[in-house]
Short mmCIF file of C-alpha atoms in Angstrom, two decimals:
data_model
loop_
_atom_site.label_atom_id
_atom_site.label_comp_id
_atom_site.label_asym_id
_atom_site.label_seq_id
_atom_site.Cartn_x
_atom_site.Cartn_y
_atom_site.Cartn_z
CA MET A 1 97.17 134.87 88.25
CA ARG A 2 100.23 134.36 86.07
CA TYR A 3 99.26 136.97 83.51
CA LEU A 4 98.36 139.46 86.28
CA TYR A 5 101.95 139.43 87.55
CA TYR A 6 103.17 139.94 84.01
CA ILE A 7 100.94 143.00 83.50
CA ILE A 8 102.12 144.58 86.75
CA SER A 9 105.79 144.17 85.80
CA LEU A 10 105.24 145.75 82.38
CA LEU A 11 103.27 148.63 83.88
CA LEU A 12 106.07 149.34 86.33
CA THR A 13 108.54 149.41 83.44
CA ALA A 14 106.38 151.89 81.53
CA VAL A 15 105.86 154.17 84.55
CA ILE A 16 109.58 154.23 85.41
CA SER A 17 110.45 155.03 81.81
CA PHE A 18 107.91 157.84 81.73
CA PHE A 19 109.23 159.55 84.87
CA ILE A 20 112.83 159.23 83.76
CA GLY A 21 111.99 160.94 80.48
CA LYS A 22 110.03 163.64 82.24
CA TYR A 23 112.86 164.31 84.68
CA ILE A 24 115.39 164.69 81.89
CA CYS A 25 113.13 167.00 79.94
CA GLU A 26 112.42 169.28 82.91
CA ASN A 27 116.06 169.59 83.95
CA ASP A 28 117.81 169.76 80.61
CA VAL A 29 118.71 173.30 79.48
CA ASN A 30 119.00 172.20 75.86
CA ASN A 31 115.43 172.44 74.63
CA LYS A 32 116.13 170.55 71.42
CA PHE A 33 117.72 167.70 73.31
CA SER A 34 114.78 167.68 75.74
CA LYS A 35 112.30 167.31 72.92
CA ILE A 36 114.28 164.43 71.46
CA VAL A 37 114.47 162.69 74.83
CA ASN A 38 110.80 163.35 75.47
CA LYS A 39 109.91 161.89 72.10
CA ILE A 40 112.06 158.82 72.69
CA PHE A 41 110.62 158.15 76.11
CA SER A 42 107.07 158.85 74.89
CA GLN A 43 107.59 156.25 72.19
CA GLU A 44 109.05 153.88 74.75
CA VAL A 45 106.03 154.34 76.99
CA LEU A 46 103.69 153.76 74.05
CA LEU A 47 105.56 150.64 72.98
CA SER A 48 105.54 149.39 76.55
CA LEU A 49 101.79 149.88 76.80
CA MET A 50 101.28 148.10 73.50
CA ALA A 51 103.49 145.26 74.71
CA ILE A 52 101.46 145.07 77.90
CA ILE A 53 98.20 144.76 75.99
CA VAL A 54 99.48 142.19 73.51
CA SER A 55 101.26 140.13 76.16
CA SER A 56 98.29 140.28 78.52
CA VAL A 57 95.90 139.08 75.85
CA GLY A 58 98.29 136.27 74.90
CA VAL A 59 98.78 135.14 78.47
CA TYR A 60 95.05 135.37 79.17
CA ILE A 61 94.21 133.26 76.12
CA SER A 62 96.87 130.72 77.08
CA ASP A 63 95.51 130.43 80.62
CA ARG A 64 91.95 130.15 79.40
CA GLN A 65 92.92 127.38 76.97
CA ALA A 66 94.64 125.48 79.77
CA GLU A 67 91.59 125.91 82.00
CA ILE A 68 89.22 124.76 79.25
CA ALA A 69 91.42 121.74 78.53
CA LYS A 70 91.37 120.84 82.23
CA GLN A 71 87.57 121.16 82.36
CA GLN A 72 87.21 119.02 79.23
CA ALA A 73 89.46 116.33 80.73
CA GLU A 74 87.40 116.31 83.94
CA THR A 75 84.15 116.13 81.95
CA ALA A 76 85.52 113.24 79.88
CA LYS A 77 86.52 111.45 83.08
CA GLN A 78 83.03 111.86 84.56
CA GLN A 79 81.43 110.68 81.32
CA THR A 80 83.67 107.60 81.34
CA VAL A 81 82.58 106.77 84.89
CA ILE A 82 78.91 107.18 83.97
CA TYR A 83 79.40 105.08 80.84
CA ARG A 84 81.05 102.29 82.79
CA GLN A 85 78.26 102.33 85.36
CA LYS A 86 75.76 101.84 82.55
CA VAL A 87 77.75 99.26 80.59
CA TYR A 88 79.47 97.14 83.26
CA PRO A 89 77.59 94.87 85.68
CA HIS A 90 77.17 96.01 89.27
CA PHE A 91 76.80 93.06 91.64
CA ASN A 92 75.18 93.11 95.07
CA ILE A 93 75.39 90.27 97.58
CA HIS A 94 72.47 89.64 99.92
CA THR A 95 72.71 86.96 102.62
CA TYR A 96 69.52 86.15 104.49
CA LEU A 97 67.77 83.59 106.69
CA GLY A 98 64.62 81.84 105.61
CA ASP A 99 62.19 78.98 106.26
CA LYS A 100 61.02 79.86 109.75
CA ARG A 101 60.28 77.09 112.22
CA ILE A 102 57.52 76.91 114.82
CA ASN A 103 59.97 77.66 117.64
CA ASP A 104 60.94 80.91 115.87
CA ARG A 105 64.30 79.69 114.61
CA TYR A 106 65.39 79.85 110.98
CA ILE A 107 66.39 76.58 109.38
CA ASN A 108 68.23 77.79 106.28
CA GLN A 109 70.59 80.52 105.19
CA HIS A 110 70.71 81.61 101.54
CA ILE A 111 72.63 84.06 99.35
CA ASN A 112 71.16 86.08 96.48
CA ILE A 113 73.37 87.84 93.92
CA TYR A 114 71.83 90.76 92.05
CA ASN A 115 73.07 92.68 89.02
CA ASN A 116 71.97 96.31 88.97
CA GLY A 117 74.28 97.29 86.11
CA GLY A 118 75.03 96.34 82.51
CA ASN A 119 74.94 93.01 80.72
CA PHE A 120 77.53 90.22 80.63
CA TYR A 121 78.19 87.14 78.52
CA GLU A 122 79.39 84.59 81.04
CA LEU A 123 78.93 84.14 84.79
CA LYS A 124 80.43 81.72 87.32
CA CYS A 125 79.93 82.07 91.08
CA SER A 126 81.36 80.12 93.99
CA SER A 127 81.42 80.45 97.76
CA ILE A 128 83.56 79.35 100.68
CA VAL A 129 82.68 79.29 104.37
CA PHE A 130 84.84 79.42 107.47
CA LEU A 131 83.24 78.51 110.76
CA LYS A 132 84.39 81.27 113.09
CA VAL A 133 84.80 79.72 116.52
CA LYS A 134 85.27 81.78 119.68
CA TYR A 135 86.47 79.52 122.45
CA ASP A 136 87.61 81.00 125.72
CA THR A 137 89.68 84.06 124.65
CA ASP A 138 90.80 82.75 121.24
CA LYS A 139 89.40 82.75 117.71
CA TYR A 140 89.65 79.99 115.12
CA TYR A 141 88.51 79.85 111.51
CA ILE A 142 87.66 76.29 110.50
CA PRO A 143 87.05 75.62 106.78
CA ALA A 144 83.61 74.20 106.03
CA ASN A 145 82.65 72.46 102.81
CA SER A 146 79.22 72.42 101.13
CA PHE A 147 77.67 74.91 103.54
CA PHE A 148 75.16 75.64 100.77
CA GLY A 149 73.48 72.60 99.26
CA VAL A 150 72.73 74.02 95.80
CA SER A 151 73.86 76.97 93.72
CA LYS A 152 72.36 78.01 90.39
CA GLN A 153 72.07 80.85 87.89
CA ILE A 154 68.66 82.48 87.70
CA VAL A 155 66.77 84.65 85.21
CA SER A 156 64.29 86.96 86.96
CA ASP A 157 62.55 90.31 86.70
CA ASN A 158 64.10 91.76 89.87
CA ASN A 159 67.78 91.59 88.74
CA LEU A 160 68.39 88.35 90.67
CA ILE A 161 70.99 86.39 88.67
CA TYR A 162 72.41 83.77 91.04
CA LYS A 163 71.40 81.97 94.20
CA PHE A 164 73.11 79.83 96.84
CA ILE A 165 70.53 77.68 98.62
CA GLY A 166 71.08 76.23 102.07
CA PHE A 167 69.48 73.08 103.48
CA LYS A 168 69.30 73.20 107.28
CA ASN A 169 72.69 74.96 107.36
CA ASN A 170 71.62 77.65 109.81
CA LEU A 171 69.93 75.06 112.01
CA LYS A 172 73.16 73.05 112.06
CA ARG A 173 75.32 76.08 112.81
CA SER A 174 73.09 77.34 115.64
CA SER A 175 72.98 73.84 117.16
CA LEU A 176 76.81 73.67 117.11
CA SER A 177 77.04 77.09 118.74
CA ARG A 178 74.66 76.17 121.57
CA THR A 179 76.43 72.87 122.26
CA LEU A 180 79.84 74.57 122.20
CA ALA A 181 78.60 77.20 124.66
CA LYS A 182 77.47 74.46 127.06
CA HIS A 183 80.84 72.70 126.75
CA ALA A 184 82.72 75.95 127.42
CA LYS A 185 80.63 76.67 130.50
CA LYS A 186 81.12 73.14 131.80
CA ASN A 187 84.90 73.48 131.42
CA GLU A 188 85.00 76.98 132.94
CA LYS A 189 85.86 78.71 129.68
CA ILE A 190 84.94 82.34 129.13
CA LEU A 191 83.08 81.80 125.87
CA GLY A 192 81.97 79.18 123.38
CA LYS A 193 80.39 80.34 120.12
CA ALA A 194 80.30 79.37 116.43
CA GLU A 195 79.22 81.50 113.48
CA GLU A 196 79.73 81.32 109.72
CA ILE A 197 81.94 83.71 107.72
CA ILE A 198 81.09 83.60 104.01
CA PHE A 199 83.13 84.73 100.99
CA VAL A 200 81.83 84.82 97.43
CA LYS A 201 83.73 84.77 94.14
CA VAL A 202 82.08 86.18 91.00
CA TYR A 203 83.66 85.60 87.60
CA TYR A 204 82.12 87.21 84.52
CA GLN A 205 82.90 88.30 80.98
CA ASP A 206 81.79 91.79 79.97
CA ILE A 207 80.24 92.78 76.62
CA PHE A 208 83.71 93.66 75.29
CA GLY A 209 84.98 90.13 75.90
CA LYS A 210 87.15 91.04 78.90
CA ASN A 211 87.20 88.69 81.90
CA HIS A 212 86.73 89.95 85.46
CA THR A 213 86.92 88.32 88.90
CA LEU A 214 85.40 89.93 91.99
CA TYR A 215 85.52 88.83 95.61
CA PHE A 216 82.96 89.71 98.28
CA ASN A 217 82.54 89.25 101.99
CA GLY A 218 79.26 87.37 101.74
CA SER A 219 78.37 88.08 105.36
CA THR A 220 78.48 91.86 104.83
CA GLY A 221 78.28 92.31 101.03
CA GLU A 222 81.56 94.24 101.06
CA LEU A 223 83.74 94.10 97.92
CA LEU A 224 87.22 92.80 98.79
CA ASP A 225 90.60 93.51 97.28
CA ASN A 226 91.38 90.82 94.69
CA ASN A 227 94.65 89.84 96.37
CA VAL A 228 92.83 89.29 99.67
CA GLY A 229 90.08 87.30 97.96
CA GLU A 230 92.54 85.02 96.17
CA LYS A 231 94.43 84.33 99.41
CA LEU A 232 91.21 83.47 101.23
CA PHE A 233 90.09 80.95 98.60
CA LYS A 234 93.56 79.36 98.44
CA LYS A 235 93.72 79.20 102.25
CA HIS A 236 90.31 77.55 102.43
CA LYS A 237 91.26 74.95 99.81
CA LYS A 238 94.59 74.18 101.47
CA ARG A 239 93.10 73.77 104.95
CA LEU A 240 90.19 71.71 103.72
CA LYS A 241 92.55 69.11 102.23
CA LYS A 242 94.02 68.50 105.69
CA MET A 243 90.67 67.95 107.37
CA SER A 244 89.25 64.45 107.91
CA TYR A 245 85.64 65.49 107.27
CA LYS A 246 84.27 66.51 103.87
CA LEU A 247 80.91 68.17 104.45
CA PHE A 248 79.57 70.81 106.82
CA SER A 249 76.82 68.36 107.76
CA GLU A 250 79.55 66.18 109.33
CA PHE A 251 80.55 68.92 111.78
CA SER A 252 80.23 68.19 115.49
CA VAL A 253 81.50 69.78 118.69
CA ASN A 254 84.24 67.14 118.77
CA THR A 255 85.28 68.25 115.27
CA ILE A 256 85.71 71.79 116.57
CA LEU A 257 87.53 70.75 119.75
CA ASN A 258 89.93 68.51 117.81
CA TYR A 259 90.72 71.39 115.47
CA ILE A 260 91.43 73.68 118.44
CA LYS A 261 93.82 71.11 119.95
CA LYS A 262 95.81 70.81 116.72
CA HIS A 263 95.91 74.46 115.65
CA LYS A 264 96.95 77.79 117.07
CA PRO A 265 94.54 80.76 117.14
CA ASP A 266 94.01 81.99 113.60
CA ASP A 267 96.06 84.42 111.53
CA LYS A 268 95.51 88.15 111.22
CA LEU A 269 94.20 88.07 107.64
CA LEU A 270 90.82 86.61 108.49
CA THR A 271 90.63 88.40 111.82
CA ASN A 272 91.26 91.81 110.23
CA ILE A 273 88.63 91.25 107.55
CA ASN A 274 86.04 90.08 110.04
CA ASN A 275 86.70 93.01 112.40
CA LYS A 276 86.15 95.71 109.74
#
C-alpha cells in the first residue's frame, strides 16, 4: 500500500505540470516562447513519469523484500517449534485406579508418566499429596506423606518411563471419606468428604545438557506454572514438618478433626488450582 500512495502523488504532479504547460502554450501570443514552455513542460512530464516508474519499482521491491523476510522469520519460527517437539521430551501424566475388589471398589491408585517426545539423559520424579477435606462449608488441604508406596523408573515399549505405585491408598482414602461423612451427619454438618489432590514434579536433562523442571497437577494431568509448583512443594514440606504423623497410613478421622480445630480454612492458592 505504501508504494501505491507514492505512485498516485507522482502521477498528480505529472498531470498538473502537463496542464499548466498546455495552458501557457494555448494562451501565449509569443509562439516561440510557447514552444519553449511546451518543450520544458513536456520534458518535465517525461521526467516525472520516469521518476514514477523508477520509484514505484524501488518501493515495490523494498516492500516485497520486507514481506519475504517476514515470511522467512515465521517459517523459521514454525520449524523451531517442530524441531523442539521432536527433540525435547513431552511428558503426560496418567492417574488411575486399579486392583478391583469383589465389592466393586478399587484398592489402589497409581500414576504413570509417559514420554511421547524426544530423548533425555537424566530423570527424577517426585509427588506430593494433599488430602482435600470438605467439612461443613469449609475446605482444608492436609499434607499426606507416602501416599504412594513405591516409585520407580521404567523402560517399556509404550513410552511409559516412570510409575508411582499405591498400596491400598485408595481403599484408605475412601474409608476416611465414608467415616468423615458419618461424623458430619451425626454432628449436623452439611458435608463431610475427603479426596486426594496430587502434584507431580519431573526433573530431566535434555540431550543438550540443559536441566528442566516441570510441575503437573497429577489429578488432572495439567502442566502448572513453575512458580506455582515450587510454592506447592515448599508448602507441603513446611506443613508436613508440623504434623505429628508421618505416613498416610496413619491417617484417621481424628487426625482430620484435630487438623480442622487447629487450622483455618485453606488458602486461595490450592483452592484456585483445584477449581480450574
